[in-house]
Short mmCIF file of C-alpha atoms in Angstrom, two decimals:
data_model
loop_
_atom_site.label_atom_id
_atom_site.label_comp_id
_atom_site.label_asym_id
_atom_site.label_seq_id
_atom_site.Cartn_x
_atom_site.Cartn_y
_atom_site.Cartn_z
CA MET A 1 299.35 269.33 67.37
CA CYS A 2 297.31 266.05 67.27
CA VAL A 3 297.53 263.58 64.71
CA THR A 4 295.72 260.40 64.16
CA ALA A 5 296.69 256.58 64.32
CA VAL A 6 297.96 255.55 61.04
CA GLU A 7 297.13 252.26 59.09
CA SER A 8 299.34 250.11 58.19
CA ARG A 9 300.27 246.53 57.29
CA PRO A 10 301.24 244.10 60.80
CA ALA A 11 305.13 243.93 61.05
CA GLY A 12 307.12 241.38 59.81
CA VAL A 13 304.93 240.71 56.62
CA LEU A 14 308.57 241.86 54.37
CA GLY A 15 310.22 239.15 56.12
CA THR A 16 310.94 235.42 55.87
CA ASN A 17 310.05 232.27 57.52
CA PRO A 18 310.76 231.96 60.71
CA GLY A 19 311.77 228.78 60.43
CA HIS A 20 313.97 230.05 57.81
CA ARG A 21 316.02 233.08 59.18
CA PRO A 22 320.04 232.19 59.15
CA PHE A 23 321.30 232.70 63.21
CA GLY A 24 323.96 235.13 61.68
CA THR A 25 321.54 237.52 60.24
CA ARG A 26 319.40 237.43 63.33
CA VAL A 27 322.28 238.37 65.41
CA MET A 28 322.88 241.36 63.03
CA ALA A 29 319.01 242.31 63.03
CA PHE A 30 319.29 242.51 67.03
CA VAL A 31 322.76 244.57 66.10
CA ALA A 32 320.51 247.13 64.23
CA LEU A 33 317.64 247.52 66.91
CA THR A 34 320.60 249.13 68.65
CA LYS A 35 320.72 251.57 66.02
CA PRO A 36 324.76 251.72 66.19
CA ARG A 37 325.40 254.40 63.99
CA ILE A 38 323.05 257.05 65.93
CA ILE A 39 325.58 255.41 69.31
CA GLU A 40 328.32 256.28 67.99
CA LEU A 41 327.74 260.44 68.03
CA LEU A 42 326.16 259.72 71.59
CA LEU A 43 329.99 258.31 72.34
CA ILE A 44 331.69 261.08 70.62
CA THR A 45 330.18 263.41 72.97
CA THR A 46 330.90 261.24 76.35
CA VAL A 47 334.29 260.31 75.99
CA PRO A 48 336.24 263.83 75.36
CA VAL A 49 333.72 264.99 78.24
CA MET A 50 335.69 262.73 80.79
CA PHE A 51 339.13 263.76 79.39
CA LEU A 52 337.89 267.18 80.12
CA ALA A 53 336.68 266.46 83.64
CA GLU A 54 339.87 264.54 84.45
CA GLN A 55 341.86 267.33 83.08
CA GLY A 56 344.48 264.34 81.40
CA VAL A 57 343.52 261.05 80.57
CA PRO A 58 340.86 259.35 82.94
CA SER A 59 340.95 255.86 83.43
CA LEU A 60 340.98 253.54 80.27
CA TRP A 61 338.86 251.16 82.32
CA LEU A 62 336.32 253.95 83.56
CA VAL A 63 335.99 255.03 79.89
CA LEU A 64 335.68 251.53 78.38
CA VAL A 65 332.79 250.74 81.03
CA THR A 66 331.78 253.88 80.37
CA CYS A 67 331.19 253.54 76.59
CA VAL A 68 329.63 249.86 76.87
CA GLY A 69 327.29 251.10 79.64
CA GLY A 70 326.19 253.93 77.20
CA TYR A 71 325.58 251.64 74.73
CA LEU A 72 323.84 248.90 76.20
CA SER A 73 321.72 252.24 77.59
CA ALA A 74 321.30 253.48 74.36
CA GLY A 75 320.96 250.43 72.91
CA GLY A 76 317.81 249.47 75.33
CA ALA A 77 316.49 252.89 74.33
CA ASN A 78 316.11 252.49 70.37
CA ALA A 79 315.22 248.95 70.80
CA LEU A 80 311.92 249.95 72.33
CA ASN A 81 311.68 252.76 70.16
CA MET A 82 311.01 250.88 67.42
CA TYR A 83 308.95 248.35 68.83
CA ILE A 84 306.47 251.64 69.64
CA ASP A 85 307.18 253.34 66.28
CA ARG A 86 306.94 250.01 64.41
CA ASP A 87 303.46 250.52 62.74
CA ILE A 88 304.33 253.60 60.87
CA ASP A 89 308.46 252.72 60.04
CA ALA A 90 306.24 249.83 58.31
CA LEU A 91 304.95 252.44 56.00
CA MET A 92 308.04 255.19 55.71
CA ASP A 93 311.08 254.50 53.06
CA ARG A 94 313.66 255.54 55.12
CA THR A 95 312.33 252.59 57.92
CA SER A 96 311.08 249.96 56.02
CA GLN A 97 314.17 247.49 56.64
CA ARG A 98 314.12 247.72 59.87
CA PRO A 99 314.07 244.54 62.12
CA LEU A 100 310.39 244.22 62.72
CA VAL A 101 309.22 245.25 59.56
CA THR A 102 310.96 242.55 57.65
CA GLY A 103 310.12 240.08 60.57
CA MET A 104 313.47 239.51 61.18
CA VAL A 105 312.42 240.19 64.78
CA SER A 106 309.31 239.91 66.43
CA PRO A 107 307.49 242.58 68.22
CA ARG A 108 307.82 240.16 71.77
CA GLU A 109 311.58 239.53 70.97
CA CYS A 110 312.27 243.27 70.79
CA LEU A 111 309.64 244.65 73.32
CA VAL A 112 312.27 242.20 75.50
CA PHE A 113 315.27 242.75 74.32
CA GLY A 114 314.96 247.08 75.05
CA ILE A 115 313.73 246.24 78.35
CA THR A 116 316.59 243.49 79.08
CA LEU A 117 319.41 245.95 77.86
CA GLY A 118 317.64 248.66 80.34
CA VAL A 119 318.11 246.68 83.00
CA VAL A 120 321.53 245.18 83.02
CA SER A 121 322.50 248.83 81.75
CA THR A 122 321.19 250.40 84.78
CA LEU A 123 323.21 247.74 86.92
CA PHE A 124 326.24 247.70 85.08
CA PHE A 125 326.61 251.55 85.28
CA GLY A 126 325.46 251.51 89.20
CA LEU A 127 328.06 248.64 89.81
CA LEU A 128 331.19 249.47 87.73
CA VAL A 129 330.82 253.68 87.13
CA ASN A 130 328.80 255.25 90.34
CA TRP A 131 324.91 255.22 90.85
CA LEU A 132 324.70 259.39 89.35
CA SER A 133 326.26 258.04 86.14
CA ALA A 134 323.38 255.15 86.51
CA ALA A 135 320.55 257.20 87.38
CA LEU A 136 321.10 259.48 84.52
CA SER A 137 321.56 257.12 81.97
CA LEU A 138 318.18 255.52 83.11
CA GLY A 139 316.40 259.25 82.90
CA ALA A 140 317.80 259.52 79.48
CA LEU A 141 316.76 255.76 78.13
CA LEU A 142 313.00 256.56 79.38
CA PHE A 143 313.11 260.49 78.17
CA TYR A 144 313.37 258.82 74.72
CA VAL A 145 310.99 256.21 74.95
CA VAL A 146 308.17 257.81 77.06
CA VAL A 147 308.81 261.62 76.57
CA TYR A 148 310.13 261.75 73.16
CA THR A 149 308.49 258.53 71.55
CA MET A 150 304.91 257.96 73.32
CA LEU A 151 304.32 260.99 73.82
CA LEU A 152 305.73 264.34 71.98
CA LYS A 153 306.81 262.52 68.38
CA ARG A 154 303.15 262.23 67.16
CA ARG A 155 301.91 265.39 68.61
CA THR A 156 304.18 268.12 68.13
CA THR A 157 306.85 269.80 65.97
CA GLN A 158 308.64 270.30 68.63
CA ASN A 159 309.35 266.65 69.43
CA ILE A 160 312.51 266.77 68.07
CA VAL A 161 313.71 269.79 70.38
CA TRP A 162 312.52 268.60 73.71
CA GLY A 163 312.46 265.34 73.05
CA GLY A 164 316.34 266.14 72.08
CA ILE A 165 317.11 265.86 75.59
CA ALA A 166 318.30 262.29 75.67
CA GLY A 167 320.73 262.93 73.21
CA CYS A 168 322.07 265.52 75.88
CA LEU A 169 322.59 262.86 78.61
CA PRO A 170 325.45 261.59 77.61
CA VAL A 171 327.32 264.33 78.04
CA LEU A 172 326.64 264.91 81.48
CA ILE A 173 327.10 260.77 82.20
CA GLY A 174 330.76 261.23 81.38
CA TRP A 175 331.74 264.36 83.23
CA SER A 176 329.96 262.14 86.41
CA ALA A 177 331.24 259.11 85.72
CA VAL A 178 334.83 260.66 86.48
CA ARG A 179 334.08 263.36 88.99
CA ASN A 180 330.80 261.55 90.71
CA GLU A 181 328.54 264.72 90.08
CA VAL A 182 327.64 267.47 87.18
CA SER A 183 329.21 270.93 86.86
CA TRP A 184 328.93 274.24 84.81
CA ALA A 185 330.91 272.98 82.12
CA ALA A 186 329.13 270.00 81.37
CA VAL A 187 325.71 272.21 81.74
CA ILE A 188 327.16 274.17 79.14
CA LEU A 189 328.14 271.35 76.85
CA PHE A 190 324.97 269.58 77.54
CA LEU A 191 323.08 272.74 76.16
CA VAL A 192 325.61 273.02 73.09
CA ILE A 193 323.58 268.99 72.39
CA PHE A 194 320.34 270.37 73.12
CA PHE A 195 320.50 273.37 70.78
CA TRP A 196 322.89 271.50 68.02
CA THR A 197 320.02 268.97 67.76
CA PRO A 198 317.37 270.79 65.99
CA PRO A 199 319.52 272.11 62.87
CA HIS A 200 321.14 269.07 62.97
CA TYR A 201 317.89 266.88 62.22
CA TRP A 202 315.59 269.57 60.49
CA PRO A 203 317.64 269.47 57.58
CA LEU A 204 317.69 265.32 57.33
CA SER A 205 313.22 266.36 58.00
CA MET A 206 313.16 268.22 54.87
CA LYS A 207 314.80 265.74 53.09
CA VAL A 208 312.04 262.63 54.03
CA ALA A 209 309.06 265.51 54.81
CA ASP A 210 307.10 263.14 52.80
CA ASP A 211 307.74 260.41 54.46
CA TYR A 212 306.84 262.22 57.79
CA ALA A 213 303.54 263.46 56.30
CA ARG A 214 302.16 260.01 55.05
CA VAL A 215 302.15 258.72 58.87
CA GLY A 216 301.24 261.75 60.68
CA VAL A 217 304.28 262.79 62.58
CA PRO A 218 304.39 266.60 62.88
CA MET A 219 307.96 267.15 62.39
CA LEU A 220 308.65 270.79 61.48
CA PRO A 221 308.81 270.63 57.64
CA VAL A 222 305.53 268.78 57.48
CA VAL A 223 303.64 271.33 58.62
CA ALA A 224 305.59 274.83 57.85
CA GLY A 225 307.49 275.32 55.04
CA ASN A 226 311.29 275.56 54.26
CA LYS A 227 311.73 279.23 54.85
CA VAL A 228 310.12 278.74 58.15
CA VAL A 229 312.32 275.68 58.77
CA ALA A 230 315.81 277.09 57.43
CA ARG A 231 315.07 280.36 59.44
CA GLN A 232 314.56 278.52 63.02
CA ILE A 233 317.71 276.34 61.89
CA VAL A 234 319.94 279.93 61.50
CA LEU A 235 318.51 281.04 64.63
CA TYR A 236 319.35 277.58 67.00
CA SER A 237 322.49 277.78 65.30
CA TRP A 238 323.57 280.71 66.17
CA VAL A 239 322.39 280.19 70.24
CA MET A 240 324.50 276.69 69.64
CA VAL A 241 328.11 278.58 68.67
CA GLY A 242 327.57 281.67 71.59
CA VAL A 243 326.98 278.60 74.02
CA SER A 244 330.20 276.32 72.67
CA LEU A 245 331.97 279.73 73.38
CA LEU A 246 331.39 279.97 76.87
CA LEU A 247 333.81 277.13 78.00
CA THR A 248 336.79 279.78 78.39
CA PRO A 249 335.29 282.28 79.78
CA LEU A 250 334.06 280.69 83.03
CA GLY A 251 337.65 278.75 82.14
CA TYR A 252 337.45 275.41 81.64
CA THR A 253 338.99 275.61 78.17
CA GLY A 254 341.44 277.27 76.89
CA TRP A 255 342.90 278.88 73.22
CA PHE A 256 342.75 275.55 71.35
CA TYR A 257 338.99 274.65 72.56
CA THR A 258 337.80 278.45 71.00
CA SER A 259 339.75 278.27 68.29
CA VAL A 260 338.10 275.33 66.76
CA ALA A 261 334.41 276.06 68.53
CA LEU A 262 335.40 279.21 65.81
CA LEU A 263 336.06 278.23 62.95
CA ALA A 264 333.67 275.32 63.43
CA GLY A 265 331.02 277.50 64.31
CA GLY A 266 331.64 279.57 61.95
CA TRP A 267 331.01 277.14 58.68
CA TRP A 268 328.21 276.52 60.56
CA LEU A 269 326.99 279.44 60.22
CA TRP A 270 327.61 279.86 56.75
CA GLU A 271 326.33 276.71 55.64
CA ALA A 272 322.90 277.90 57.86
CA HIS A 273 323.13 280.81 56.45
CA ALA A 274 323.23 279.57 52.68
CA LEU A 275 320.96 277.05 53.49
CA HIS A 276 318.11 279.88 54.53
CA ALA A 277 319.10 281.94 51.15
CA ARG A 278 318.23 279.14 49.22
CA ALA A 279 314.92 278.67 50.69
CA LYS A 280 313.75 281.58 50.78
CA ALA A 281 314.21 282.22 46.96
CA GLY A 282 312.12 279.62 46.88
CA VAL A 283 314.25 277.05 46.15
CA THR A 284 313.26 273.54 45.94
CA GLY A 285 314.44 269.64 45.40
CA ALA A 286 317.82 269.15 44.87
CA LYS A 287 318.91 272.47 44.38
CA LEU A 288 318.30 273.12 47.80
CA LYS A 289 321.18 270.86 49.28
CA GLU A 290 319.55 270.94 53.07
CA MET A 291 321.73 267.73 53.28
CA ARG A 292 324.70 269.59 53.45
CA LEU A 293 324.14 271.11 57.18
CA PHE A 294 323.13 267.51 58.23
CA HIS A 295 326.51 266.24 57.16
CA TRP A 296 328.55 269.17 58.22
CA SER A 297 326.78 269.01 61.82
CA ILE A 298 327.89 265.53 62.30
CA THR A 299 331.41 266.70 61.39
CA TYR A 300 331.14 270.14 63.46
CA VAL A 301 330.06 268.26 66.51
CA SER A 302 332.99 265.42 65.81
CA LEU A 303 335.17 268.31 65.82
CA LEU A 304 334.25 270.34 68.85
CA PHE A 305 334.29 267.49 71.25
CA VAL A 306 337.60 266.15 69.89
CA ALA A 307 338.99 269.69 70.63
CA VAL A 308 337.34 269.16 74.50
CA ALA A 309 339.15 266.31 74.88
CA VAL A 310 342.65 267.60 73.15
CA ASP A 311 342.08 270.73 74.93
CA PRO A 312 343.08 269.73 78.33
CA PHE A 313 346.88 269.04 77.42
CA LEU A 314 347.46 272.57 75.96
CA ARG A 315 346.56 274.55 78.36
#
């Protein structure tokens, strides 16, 4: 599905005079370009995998440099995403205070900042971790910027499905940082995040569907009814939980991880089916409670990956 370009006010029209931008505020604006809250989720999936790969406590220095490199890489990708999306960000309520829209950072500054972080992070990984991890981090950045932001986001309802691959790669980076290779355990956890991403993001998209519709971004809730979206959420949720349980029969995890995966996954499925039931009954507005699943999805992935880190010590 193709969409037309949108007209928007030039980025920066909401901002202050460039000569009156406080230094501290500018610094915080550049930090905001990296989307720190999103990166928190990426690190939650990276570090526990390092414990699983080590089957114990990995080198704390290695954990530190992997986290720093991951932040720089993801931060560069997020900054470039904001540079490309600055036209629609200016029209959406949820993005109207981003630094490029307010004028706190200029488009040129954002572009240079994003590219610099990408280059520095790749060299940082290669020199301090290993070149496989460097290649994976660069691949994640390019996939997010080119494949998701430039090619998929404004053209197809499958944007978040395939674009979400970029958010799955930190799992492989965490494993490769320790082992300098990728194993089936890492691939399984990669798939968990792959199937987690759509039912994690679609509830939020349901909440802000009007925003996406205004700028012509065809998120699934924009082009399909809540009933269809909720049904897709249920399908992806079942696959996600099923994939999460593959680690134990393949010998990578034990009883603790399995227990957490079953309990947390069971609660997820309960919430997903409840959302589907409300959507099927025609419930709309605040009573749909779509954000319940969105907030639980963050708790779910945190619990699951904490279990990944703890499990090696209980086997």
